[in-house]
């Protein structure tokens, strides 16, 4: 069964460093998303991406964040200068039109 | 803006019994989907069941079923014959499919389900 794959599963980084979280969405999906979940809190939308551009973003997704689909298979989330409050579980998801979103297993980001 | 409310932070059920998790939502749209996702301790988000708003029939998936009350904006999840593996956080989620509407999933805060042997 096709699935969304995220790497790494856990990343520890120093405050102020850049991190790139990687995702391989399901191959015939068209919409791609990043969500985050701070420990013990609800899942929050960050950004959606369609047709090689951002289609929607939340207020959380400020200038420190960027997304890219560099090669038609990978979908990345970059945080330029990490802060302590960026520590969270980051989920990538993908979907065809009018179907449920399929989530990856998540990347746990710890900023120290 | 759409909101999703799960009023039960925690629930517990005996193995083999039935439990119902509540969810209400607020929207002015007519075209949307509702979902229940399960998040076990591994923290992966697993789709349990979905309901299209235009369908009057309640969705079922094996031991999982929903009670969708569109007028009341209520979407509860019933788990029958509960198993130890059902223990997890359960999130209710809303997604718009209206023309020009947001594509994002809006999640509730979750309900932690404990299954007692």
Short mmCIF file of C-alpha atoms in Angstrom, two decimals, chain A residues 29-107:
data_model
loop_
_atom_site.label_atom_id
_atom_site.label_comp_id
_atom_site.label_asym_id
_atom_site.label_seq_id
_atom_site.Cartn_x
_atom_site.Cartn_y
_atom_site.Cartn_z
CA UNK A 29 -1.26 12.78 -5.24
CA UNK A 30 -1.60 16.42 -6.20
CA UNK A 31 -1.84 18.37 -2.95
CA UNK A 32 0.88 18.40 -0.32
CA UNK A 33 0.80 19.73 3.21
CA UNK A 34 2.84 20.33 6.31
CA UNK A 35 1.27 20.27 9.75
CA UNK A 36 2.85 20.48 13.16
CA UNK A 37 1.90 19.25 16.60
CA UNK A 38 3.50 20.68 19.69
CA UNK A 39 3.61 18.00 22.39
CA UNK A 40 0.22 17.60 24.04
CA UNK A 41 -1.50 20.04 21.72
CA UNK A 42 -3.63 19.78 18.63
CA UNK A 43 -2.41 19.41 15.09
CA UNK A 44 -1.96 22.76 13.34
CA UNK A 45 -1.87 23.51 9.63
CA UNK A 46 1.28 25.17 8.30
CA UNK A 47 1.10 25.22 4.51
CA UNK A 48 -0.43 23.61 1.45
CA UNK A 49 1.28 23.23 -1.91
CA UNK A 50 -0.27 22.58 -5.30
CA UNK A 51 0.98 22.87 -8.86
CA UNK A 52 4.44 23.84 -7.65
CA UNK A 53 3.37 26.76 -5.54
CA UNK A 54 2.01 27.54 -2.10
CA UNK A 55 -1.78 27.56 -2.24
CA UNK A 56 -2.43 28.43 1.38
CA UNK A 57 -0.41 29.14 4.51
CA UNK A 58 -1.16 29.83 8.14
CA UNK A 59 0.04 32.69 10.30
CA UNK A 60 2.57 30.27 11.79
CA UNK A 61 4.25 29.91 8.40
CA UNK A 62 6.31 33.11 8.51
CA UNK A 63 9.46 34.12 6.65
CA UNK A 64 11.50 31.55 8.59
CA UNK A 65 9.68 28.74 6.81
CA UNK A 66 9.82 27.68 3.19
CA UNK A 67 8.71 24.68 1.17
CA UNK A 68 10.02 23.19 -2.01
CA UNK A 69 9.34 20.30 -4.35
CA UNK A 70 12.76 20.16 -5.97
CA UNK A 71 12.54 17.04 -8.11
CA UNK A 72 8.94 15.95 -8.55
CA UNK A 73 9.06 13.39 -5.77
CA UNK A 74 10.44 15.04 -2.63
CA UNK A 75 8.62 17.74 -0.70
CA UNK A 76 10.70 19.65 1.85
CA UNK A 77 10.09 22.02 4.71
CA UNK A 78 12.94 24.34 5.63
CA UNK A 79 13.21 26.31 8.82
CA UNK A 80 15.94 28.90 8.38
CA UNK A 81 16.79 29.83 11.94
CA UNK A 82 15.21 27.50 14.45
CA UNK A 83 13.78 28.71 17.75
CA UNK A 84 13.05 26.72 20.88
CA UNK A 85 9.33 27.04 20.17
CA UNK A 86 9.78 25.25 16.83
CA UNK A 87 10.22 22.00 18.77
CA UNK A 88 7.31 19.85 17.65
CA UNK A 89 6.25 16.87 15.60
CA UNK A 90 6.06 17.83 11.93
CA UNK A 91 3.74 15.87 9.67
CA UNK A 92 3.74 15.80 5.92
CA UNK A 93 0.49 14.82 4.19
CA UNK A 94 -0.70 14.37 0.66
CA UNK A 95 -4.04 13.93 -1.06
CA UNK A 96 -5.71 13.59 -4.40
CA UNK A 97 -8.59 15.94 -5.05
CA UNK A 98 -11.59 15.32 -2.79
CA UNK A 99 -10.06 12.50 -0.79
CA UNK A 100 -8.73 12.12 2.71
CA UNK A 101 -5.22 13.24 3.57
CA UNK A 102 -2.61 10.57 4.10
CA UNK A 103 -0.03 11.42 6.71
CA UNK A 104 3.58 10.41 7.07
CA UNK A 105 4.88 9.03 10.33
CA UNK A 106 6.20 12.44 11.36
CA UNK A 107 9.54 14.03 12.16
#
